[in-house]
CSV table of N, CA and C in Angstrom, one decimal:
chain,number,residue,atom,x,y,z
A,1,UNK,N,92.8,63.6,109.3
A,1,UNK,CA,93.5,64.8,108.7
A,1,UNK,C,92.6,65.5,107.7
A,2,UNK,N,91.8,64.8,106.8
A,2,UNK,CA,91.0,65.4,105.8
A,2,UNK,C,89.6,66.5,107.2
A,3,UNK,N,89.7,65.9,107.7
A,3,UNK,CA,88.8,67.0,108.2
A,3,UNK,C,89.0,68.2,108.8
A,4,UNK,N,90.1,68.0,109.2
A,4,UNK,CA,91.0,69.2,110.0
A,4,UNK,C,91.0,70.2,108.5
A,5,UNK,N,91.3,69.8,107.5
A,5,UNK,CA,92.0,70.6,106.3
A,5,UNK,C,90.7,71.4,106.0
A,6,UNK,N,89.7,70.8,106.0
A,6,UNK,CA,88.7,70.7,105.7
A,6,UNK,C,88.3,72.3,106.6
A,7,UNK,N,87.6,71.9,108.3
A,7,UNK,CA,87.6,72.7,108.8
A,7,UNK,C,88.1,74.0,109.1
A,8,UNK,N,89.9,73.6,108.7
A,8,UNK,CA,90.3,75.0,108.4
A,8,UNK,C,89.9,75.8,107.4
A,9,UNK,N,90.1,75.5,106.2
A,9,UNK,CA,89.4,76.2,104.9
A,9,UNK,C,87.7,76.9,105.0
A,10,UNK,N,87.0,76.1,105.8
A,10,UNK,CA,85.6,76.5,106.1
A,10,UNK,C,86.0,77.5,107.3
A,11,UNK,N,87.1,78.1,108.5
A,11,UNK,CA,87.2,79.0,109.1
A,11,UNK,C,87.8,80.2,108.4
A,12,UNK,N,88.9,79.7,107.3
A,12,UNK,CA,89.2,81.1,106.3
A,12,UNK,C,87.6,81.4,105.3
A,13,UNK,N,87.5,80.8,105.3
A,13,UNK,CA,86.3,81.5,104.9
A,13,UNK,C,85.2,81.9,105.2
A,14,UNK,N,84.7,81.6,106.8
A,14,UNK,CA,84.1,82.2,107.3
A,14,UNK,C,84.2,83.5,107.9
A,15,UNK,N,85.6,83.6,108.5
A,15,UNK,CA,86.3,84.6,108.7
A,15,UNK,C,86.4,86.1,107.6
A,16,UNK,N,86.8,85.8,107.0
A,16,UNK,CA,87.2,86.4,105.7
A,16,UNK,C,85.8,86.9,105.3
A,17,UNK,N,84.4,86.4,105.5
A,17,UNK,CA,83.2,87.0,105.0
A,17,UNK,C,82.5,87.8,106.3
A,18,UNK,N,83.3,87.8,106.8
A,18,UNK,CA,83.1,88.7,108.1
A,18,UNK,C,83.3,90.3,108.2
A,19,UNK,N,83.9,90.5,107.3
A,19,UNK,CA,84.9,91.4,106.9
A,19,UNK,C,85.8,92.0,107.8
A,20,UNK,N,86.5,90.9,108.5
A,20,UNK,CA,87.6,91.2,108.4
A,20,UNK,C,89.1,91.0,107.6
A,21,UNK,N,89.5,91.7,107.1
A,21,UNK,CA,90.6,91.6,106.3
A,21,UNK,C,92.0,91.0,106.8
A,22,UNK,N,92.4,89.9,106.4
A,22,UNK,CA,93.4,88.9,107.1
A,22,UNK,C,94.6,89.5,106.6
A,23,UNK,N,94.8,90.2,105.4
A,23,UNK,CA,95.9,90.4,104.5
A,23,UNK,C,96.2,91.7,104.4
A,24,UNK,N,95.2,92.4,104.8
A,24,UNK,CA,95.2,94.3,104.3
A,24,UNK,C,94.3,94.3,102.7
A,25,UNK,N,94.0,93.3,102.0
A,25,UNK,CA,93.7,93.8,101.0
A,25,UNK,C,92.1,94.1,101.1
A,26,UNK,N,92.2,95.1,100.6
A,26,UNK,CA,90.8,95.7,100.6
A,26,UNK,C,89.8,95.6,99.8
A,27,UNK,N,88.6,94.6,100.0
A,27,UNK,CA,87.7,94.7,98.8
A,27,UNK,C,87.0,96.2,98.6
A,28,UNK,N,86.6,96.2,97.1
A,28,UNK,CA,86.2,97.8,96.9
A,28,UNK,C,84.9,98.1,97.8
A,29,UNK,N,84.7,99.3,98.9
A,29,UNK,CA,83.7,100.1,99.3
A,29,UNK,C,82.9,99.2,100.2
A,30,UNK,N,84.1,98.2,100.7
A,30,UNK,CA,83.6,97.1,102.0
A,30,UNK,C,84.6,97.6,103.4
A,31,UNK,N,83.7,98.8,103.9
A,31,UNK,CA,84.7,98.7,105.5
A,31,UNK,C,85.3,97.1,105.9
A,32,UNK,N,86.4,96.7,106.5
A,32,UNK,CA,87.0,95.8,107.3
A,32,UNK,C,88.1,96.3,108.4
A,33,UNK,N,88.3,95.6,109.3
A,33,UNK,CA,89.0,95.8,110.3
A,33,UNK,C,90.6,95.2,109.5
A,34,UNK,N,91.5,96.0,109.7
A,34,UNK,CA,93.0,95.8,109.3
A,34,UNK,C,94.0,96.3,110.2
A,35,UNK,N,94.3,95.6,110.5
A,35,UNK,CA,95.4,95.8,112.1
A,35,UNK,C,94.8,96.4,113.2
A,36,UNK,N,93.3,96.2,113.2
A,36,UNK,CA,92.3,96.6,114.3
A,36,UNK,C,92.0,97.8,114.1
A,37,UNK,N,91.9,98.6,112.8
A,37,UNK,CA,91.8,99.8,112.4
A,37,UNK,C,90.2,99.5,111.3
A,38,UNK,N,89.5,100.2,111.6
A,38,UNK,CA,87.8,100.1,110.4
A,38,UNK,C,89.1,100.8,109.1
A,39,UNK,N,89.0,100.1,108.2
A,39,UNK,CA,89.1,100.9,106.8
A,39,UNK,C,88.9,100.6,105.9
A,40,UNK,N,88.6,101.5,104.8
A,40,UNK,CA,88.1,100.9,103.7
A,40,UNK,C,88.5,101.7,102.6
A,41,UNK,N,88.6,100.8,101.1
A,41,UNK,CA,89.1,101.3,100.0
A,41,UNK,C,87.8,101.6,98.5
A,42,UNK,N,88.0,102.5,98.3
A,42,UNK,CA,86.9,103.1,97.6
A,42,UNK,C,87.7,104.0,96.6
A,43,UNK,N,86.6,105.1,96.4
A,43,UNK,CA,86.9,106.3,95.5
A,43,UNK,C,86.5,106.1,94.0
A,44,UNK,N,86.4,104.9,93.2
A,44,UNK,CA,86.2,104.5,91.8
A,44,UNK,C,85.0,105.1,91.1
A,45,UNK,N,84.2,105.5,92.0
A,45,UNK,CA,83.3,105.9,90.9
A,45,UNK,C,82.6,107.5,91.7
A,46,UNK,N,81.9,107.9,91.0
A,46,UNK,CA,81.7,109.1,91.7
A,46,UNK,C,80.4,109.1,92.7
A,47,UNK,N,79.6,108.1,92.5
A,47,UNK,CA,78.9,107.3,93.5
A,47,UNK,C,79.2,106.9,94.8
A,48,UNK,N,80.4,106.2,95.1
A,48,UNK,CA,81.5,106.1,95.7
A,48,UNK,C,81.6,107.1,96.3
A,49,UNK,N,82.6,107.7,95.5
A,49,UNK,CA,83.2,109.2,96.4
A,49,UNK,C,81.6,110.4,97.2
A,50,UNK,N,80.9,109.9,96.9
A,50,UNK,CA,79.6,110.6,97.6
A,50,UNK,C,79.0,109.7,98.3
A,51,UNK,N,79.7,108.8,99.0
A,51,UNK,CA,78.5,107.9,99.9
A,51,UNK,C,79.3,108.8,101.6
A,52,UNK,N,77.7,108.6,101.7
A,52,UNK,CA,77.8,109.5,103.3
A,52,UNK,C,78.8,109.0,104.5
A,53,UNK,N,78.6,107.5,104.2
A,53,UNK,CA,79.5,107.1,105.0
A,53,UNK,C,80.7,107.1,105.3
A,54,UNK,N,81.4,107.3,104.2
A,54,UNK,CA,83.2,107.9,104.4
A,54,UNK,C,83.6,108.9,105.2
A,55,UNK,N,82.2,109.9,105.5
A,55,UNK,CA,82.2,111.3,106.7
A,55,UNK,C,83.2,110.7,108.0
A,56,UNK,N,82.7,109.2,108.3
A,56,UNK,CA,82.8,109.3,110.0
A,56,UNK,C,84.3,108.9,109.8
A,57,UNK,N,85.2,108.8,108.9
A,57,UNK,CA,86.5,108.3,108.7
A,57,UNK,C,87.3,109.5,108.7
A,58,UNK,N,88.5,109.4,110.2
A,58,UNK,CA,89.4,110.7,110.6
A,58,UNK,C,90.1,110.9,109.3
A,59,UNK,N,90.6,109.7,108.4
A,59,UNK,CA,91.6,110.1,107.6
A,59,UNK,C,91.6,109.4,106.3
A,60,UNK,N,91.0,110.4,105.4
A,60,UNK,CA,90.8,110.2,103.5
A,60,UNK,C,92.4,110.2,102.9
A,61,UNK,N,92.9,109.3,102.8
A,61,UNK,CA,94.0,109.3,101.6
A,61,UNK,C,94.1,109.1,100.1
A,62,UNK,N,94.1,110.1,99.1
A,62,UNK,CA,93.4,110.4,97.6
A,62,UNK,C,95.1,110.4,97.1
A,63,UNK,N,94.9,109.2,96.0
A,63,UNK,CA,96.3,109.0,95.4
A,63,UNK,C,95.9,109.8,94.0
A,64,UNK,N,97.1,110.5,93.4
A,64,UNK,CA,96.4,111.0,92.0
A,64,UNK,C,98.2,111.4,91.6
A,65,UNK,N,97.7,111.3,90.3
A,65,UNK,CA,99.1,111.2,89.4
A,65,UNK,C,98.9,112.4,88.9
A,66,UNK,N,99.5,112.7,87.6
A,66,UNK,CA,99.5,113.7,86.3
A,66,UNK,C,98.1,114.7,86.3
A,67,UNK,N,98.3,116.0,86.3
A,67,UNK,CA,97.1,116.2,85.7
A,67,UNK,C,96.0,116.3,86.7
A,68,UNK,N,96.0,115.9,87.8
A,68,UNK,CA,95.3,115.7,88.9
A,68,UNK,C,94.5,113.7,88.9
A,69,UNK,N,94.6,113.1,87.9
A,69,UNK,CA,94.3,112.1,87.4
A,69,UNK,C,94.3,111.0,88.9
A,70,UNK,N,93.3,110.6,89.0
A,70,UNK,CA,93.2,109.7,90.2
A,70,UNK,C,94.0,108.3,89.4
A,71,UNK,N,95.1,107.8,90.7
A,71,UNK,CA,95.7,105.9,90.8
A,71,UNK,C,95.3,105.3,91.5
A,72,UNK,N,95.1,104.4,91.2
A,72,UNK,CA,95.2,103.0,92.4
A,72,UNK,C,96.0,102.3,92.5
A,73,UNK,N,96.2,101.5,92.9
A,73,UNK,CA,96.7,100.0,93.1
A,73,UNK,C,97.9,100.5,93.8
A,74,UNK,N,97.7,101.6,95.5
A,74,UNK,CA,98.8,101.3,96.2
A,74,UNK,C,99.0,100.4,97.0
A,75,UNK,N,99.9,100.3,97.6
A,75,UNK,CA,100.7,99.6,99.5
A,75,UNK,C,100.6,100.7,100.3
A,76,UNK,N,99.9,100.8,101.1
A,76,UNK,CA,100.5,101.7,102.0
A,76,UNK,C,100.7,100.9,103.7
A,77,UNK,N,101.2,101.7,104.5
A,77,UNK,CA,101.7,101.6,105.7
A,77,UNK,C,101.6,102.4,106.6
A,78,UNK,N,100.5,102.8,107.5
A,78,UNK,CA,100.6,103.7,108.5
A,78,UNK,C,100.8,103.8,109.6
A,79,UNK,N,101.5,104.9,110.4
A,79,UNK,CA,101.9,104.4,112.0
A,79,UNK,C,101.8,105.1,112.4
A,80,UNK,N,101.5,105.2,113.5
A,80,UNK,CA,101.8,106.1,114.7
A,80,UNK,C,100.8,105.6,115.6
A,81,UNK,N,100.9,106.6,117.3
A,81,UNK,CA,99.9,106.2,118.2
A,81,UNK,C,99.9,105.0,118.6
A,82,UNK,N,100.7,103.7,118.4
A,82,UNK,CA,100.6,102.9,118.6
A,82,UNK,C,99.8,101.7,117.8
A,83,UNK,N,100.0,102.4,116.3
A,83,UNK,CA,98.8,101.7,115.4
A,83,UNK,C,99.9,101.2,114.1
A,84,UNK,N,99.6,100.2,113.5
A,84,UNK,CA,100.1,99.8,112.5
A,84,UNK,C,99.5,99.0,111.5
A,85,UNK,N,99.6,99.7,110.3
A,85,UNK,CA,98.0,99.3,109.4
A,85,UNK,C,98.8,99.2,108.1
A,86,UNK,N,98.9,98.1,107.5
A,86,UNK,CA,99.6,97.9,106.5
A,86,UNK,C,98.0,97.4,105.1
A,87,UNK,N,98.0,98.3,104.1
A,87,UNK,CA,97.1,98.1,103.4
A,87,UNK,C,97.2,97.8,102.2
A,88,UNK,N,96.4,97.1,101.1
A,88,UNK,CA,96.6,97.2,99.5
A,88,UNK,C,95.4,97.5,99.2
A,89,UNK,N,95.5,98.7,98.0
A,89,UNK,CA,93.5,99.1,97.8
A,89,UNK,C,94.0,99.4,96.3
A,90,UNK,N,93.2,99.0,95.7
A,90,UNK,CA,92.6,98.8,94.0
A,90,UNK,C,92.7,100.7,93.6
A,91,UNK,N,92.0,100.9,94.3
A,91,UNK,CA,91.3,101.9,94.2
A,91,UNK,C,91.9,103.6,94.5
A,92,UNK,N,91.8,104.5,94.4
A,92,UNK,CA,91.8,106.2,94.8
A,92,UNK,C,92.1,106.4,96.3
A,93,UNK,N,91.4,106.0,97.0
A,93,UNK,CA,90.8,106.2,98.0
A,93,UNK,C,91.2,105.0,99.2
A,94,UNK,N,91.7,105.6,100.0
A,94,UNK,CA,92.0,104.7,101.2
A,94,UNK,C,91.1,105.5,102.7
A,95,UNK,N,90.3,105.2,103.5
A,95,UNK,CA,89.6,105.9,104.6
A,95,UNK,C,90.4,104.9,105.8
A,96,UNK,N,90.1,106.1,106.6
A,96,UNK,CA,91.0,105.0,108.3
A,96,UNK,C,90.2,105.4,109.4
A,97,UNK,N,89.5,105.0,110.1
A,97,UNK,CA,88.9,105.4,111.6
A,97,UNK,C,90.4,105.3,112.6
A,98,UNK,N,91.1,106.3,112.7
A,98,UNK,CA,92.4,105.9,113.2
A,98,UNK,C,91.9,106.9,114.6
A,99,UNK,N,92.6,106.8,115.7
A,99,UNK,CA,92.0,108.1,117.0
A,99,UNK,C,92.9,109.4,116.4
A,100,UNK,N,92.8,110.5,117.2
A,100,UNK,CA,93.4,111.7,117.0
A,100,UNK,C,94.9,111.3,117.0
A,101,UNK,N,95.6,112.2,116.3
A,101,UNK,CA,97.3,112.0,116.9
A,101,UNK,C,97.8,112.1,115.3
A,102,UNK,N,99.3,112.3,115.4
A,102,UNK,CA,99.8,112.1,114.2
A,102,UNK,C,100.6,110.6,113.5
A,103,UNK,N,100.7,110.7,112.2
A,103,UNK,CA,101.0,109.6,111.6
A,103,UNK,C,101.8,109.6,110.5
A,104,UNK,N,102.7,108.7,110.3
A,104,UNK,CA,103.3,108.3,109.2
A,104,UNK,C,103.1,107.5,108.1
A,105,UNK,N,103.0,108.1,106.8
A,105,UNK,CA,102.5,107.0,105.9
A,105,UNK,C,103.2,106.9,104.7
A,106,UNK,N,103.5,105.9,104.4
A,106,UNK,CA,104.5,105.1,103.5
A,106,UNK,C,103.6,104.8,102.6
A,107,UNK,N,103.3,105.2,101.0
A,107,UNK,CA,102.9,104.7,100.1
A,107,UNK,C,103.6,104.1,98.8
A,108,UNK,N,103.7,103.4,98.4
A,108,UNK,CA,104.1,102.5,97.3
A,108,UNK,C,102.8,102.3,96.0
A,109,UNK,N,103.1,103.2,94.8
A,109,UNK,CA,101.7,102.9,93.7
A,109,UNK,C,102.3,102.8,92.7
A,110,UNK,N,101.8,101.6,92.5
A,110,UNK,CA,102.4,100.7,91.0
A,110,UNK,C,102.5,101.9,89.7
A,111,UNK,N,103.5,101.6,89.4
A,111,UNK,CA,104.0,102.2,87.8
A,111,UNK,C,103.8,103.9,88.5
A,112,UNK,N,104.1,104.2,89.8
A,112,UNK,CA,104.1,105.8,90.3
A,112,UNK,C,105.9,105.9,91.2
A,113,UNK,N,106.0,104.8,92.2
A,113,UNK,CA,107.1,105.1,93.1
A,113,UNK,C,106.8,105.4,94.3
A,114,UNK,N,107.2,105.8,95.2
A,114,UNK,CA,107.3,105.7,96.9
A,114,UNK,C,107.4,107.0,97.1
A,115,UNK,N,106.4,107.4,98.0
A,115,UNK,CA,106.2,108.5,98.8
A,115,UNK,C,106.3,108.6,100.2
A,116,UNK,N,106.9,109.3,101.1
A,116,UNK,CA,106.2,109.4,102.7
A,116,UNK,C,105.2,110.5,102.9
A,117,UNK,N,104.8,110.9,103.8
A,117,UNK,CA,103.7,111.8,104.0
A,117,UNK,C,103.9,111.1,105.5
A,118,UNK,N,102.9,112.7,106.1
A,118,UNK,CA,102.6,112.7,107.7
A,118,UNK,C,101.3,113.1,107.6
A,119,UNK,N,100.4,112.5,107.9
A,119,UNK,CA,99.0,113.3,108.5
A,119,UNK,C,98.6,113.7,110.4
A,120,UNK,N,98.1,114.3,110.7
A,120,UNK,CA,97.3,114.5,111.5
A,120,UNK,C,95.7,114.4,111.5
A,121,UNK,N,95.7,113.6,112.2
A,121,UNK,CA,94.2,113.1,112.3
A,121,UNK,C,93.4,114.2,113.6
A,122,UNK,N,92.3,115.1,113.2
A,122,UNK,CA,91.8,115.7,113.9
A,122,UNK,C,90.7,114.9,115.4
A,123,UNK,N,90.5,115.3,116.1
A,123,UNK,CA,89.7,114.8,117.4
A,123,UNK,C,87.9,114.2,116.5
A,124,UNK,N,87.8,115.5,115.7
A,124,UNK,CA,86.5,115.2,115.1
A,124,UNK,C,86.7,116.2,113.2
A,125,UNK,N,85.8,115.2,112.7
A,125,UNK,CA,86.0,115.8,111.6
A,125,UNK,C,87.1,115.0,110.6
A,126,UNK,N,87.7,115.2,109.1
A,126,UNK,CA,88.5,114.3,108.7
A,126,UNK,C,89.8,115.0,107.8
A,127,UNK,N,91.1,114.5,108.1
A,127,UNK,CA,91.5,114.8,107.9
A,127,UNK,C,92.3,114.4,106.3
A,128,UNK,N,92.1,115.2,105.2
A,128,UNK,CA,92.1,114.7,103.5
A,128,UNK,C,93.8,114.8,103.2
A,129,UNK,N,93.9,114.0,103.1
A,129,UNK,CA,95.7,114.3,102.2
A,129,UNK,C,95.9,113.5,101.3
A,130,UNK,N,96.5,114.4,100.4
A,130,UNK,CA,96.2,113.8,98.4
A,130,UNK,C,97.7,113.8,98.3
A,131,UNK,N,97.7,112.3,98.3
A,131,UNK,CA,99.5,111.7,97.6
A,131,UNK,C,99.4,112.1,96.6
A,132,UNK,N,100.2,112.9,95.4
A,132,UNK,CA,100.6,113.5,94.4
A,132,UNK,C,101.4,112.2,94.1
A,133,UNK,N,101.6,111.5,93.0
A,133,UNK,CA,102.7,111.4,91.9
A,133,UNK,C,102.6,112.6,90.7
A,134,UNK,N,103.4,113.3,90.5
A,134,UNK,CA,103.2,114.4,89.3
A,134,UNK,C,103.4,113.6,87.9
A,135,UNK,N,104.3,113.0,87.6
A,135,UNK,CA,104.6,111.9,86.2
A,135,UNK,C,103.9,110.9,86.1
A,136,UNK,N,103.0,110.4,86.8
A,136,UNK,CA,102.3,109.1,86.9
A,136,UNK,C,101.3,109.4,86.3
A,137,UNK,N,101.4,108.5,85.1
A,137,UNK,CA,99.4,108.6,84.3
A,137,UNK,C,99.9,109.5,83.2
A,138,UNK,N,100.7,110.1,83.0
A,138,UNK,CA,101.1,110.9,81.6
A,138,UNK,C,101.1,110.0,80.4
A,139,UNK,N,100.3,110.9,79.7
A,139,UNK,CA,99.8,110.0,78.3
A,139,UNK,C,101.4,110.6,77.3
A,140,UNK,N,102.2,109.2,76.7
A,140,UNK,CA,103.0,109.7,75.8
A,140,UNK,C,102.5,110.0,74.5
A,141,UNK,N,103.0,111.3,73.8
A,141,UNK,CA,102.5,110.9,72.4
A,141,UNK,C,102.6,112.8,72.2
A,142,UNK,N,102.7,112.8,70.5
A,142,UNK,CA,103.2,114.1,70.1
A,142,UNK,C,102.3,115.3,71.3
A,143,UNK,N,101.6,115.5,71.3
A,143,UNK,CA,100.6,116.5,71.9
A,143,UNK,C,100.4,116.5,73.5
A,144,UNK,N,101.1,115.7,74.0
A,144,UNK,CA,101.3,115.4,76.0
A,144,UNK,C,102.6,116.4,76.1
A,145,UNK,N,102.1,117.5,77.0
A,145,UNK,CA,103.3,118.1,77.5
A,145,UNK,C,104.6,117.3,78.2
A,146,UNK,N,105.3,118.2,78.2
A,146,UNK,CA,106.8,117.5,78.8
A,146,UNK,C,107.0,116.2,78.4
């Protein structure tokens, strides 16, 4: 028995350094396969947000609160086409190699609330949609509007 336990723990982690993603969660600015979809969570730094390689990704999803102020730490959930991609990313920035077609996406961002959204993913090219929370990230204090 000890070796079975054994050998499983040495295939979760073999696996897992593969990069494929078992859970949705996304290490920062490491493409992985998640529900058979390439995606990856990024955006943190402005190095990041200029790496060439986010181009070949149909669909950029940019969370931002107050202010225009970039969040992280969503859930999201995308579907359509026969695709279903359940994600968690740290970070701004969610990218998807998804095929053309339209989609539904369910976001959930800590200390922001639940949004839906629809994107369309273009044939070529990518298609950007920026989840707004408008209240999320507002600084309290005498001199913060509203």
């Amino acid at each position: 028995m000890r070796q079975s336990g054994c050998f499983a723990a040495i295939l979760f982690v073999g696996l897992n350094g593969t990069g494929i993603a078992l859970a949705g969660e996304l290490a920062a600015d490491q493409p992985a396969s998640v529900g058979g979809v390439e995606s990856v969570c990024t955006g943190t730094s402005l190095e990041a947000r200029s790496d060439p390689r986010w181009d070949g990704y149909g669909l950029r999803l940019e969370f931002s609160g107050w202010d225009g102020h970039y969040l992280g730490d969503e859930d999201v959930n995308i579907t359509g086409n026969g695709q279903s991609v359940n994600i968690h990313c740290a970070g701004p920035w969610i990218l998807l190699k998804l095929p053309e077609g339209d989609y539904k996406i369910a976001a959930d961002v800590a200390d922001a609330g639940h949004k839906d959204v629809t994107a369309h993913v273009p044939a070529t090219g990518q298609a950007r949609i920026i989840v707004n929370f408008p209240n999320a990230g507002k600084i309290a204090g005498p001199d913060s509007p509203g």
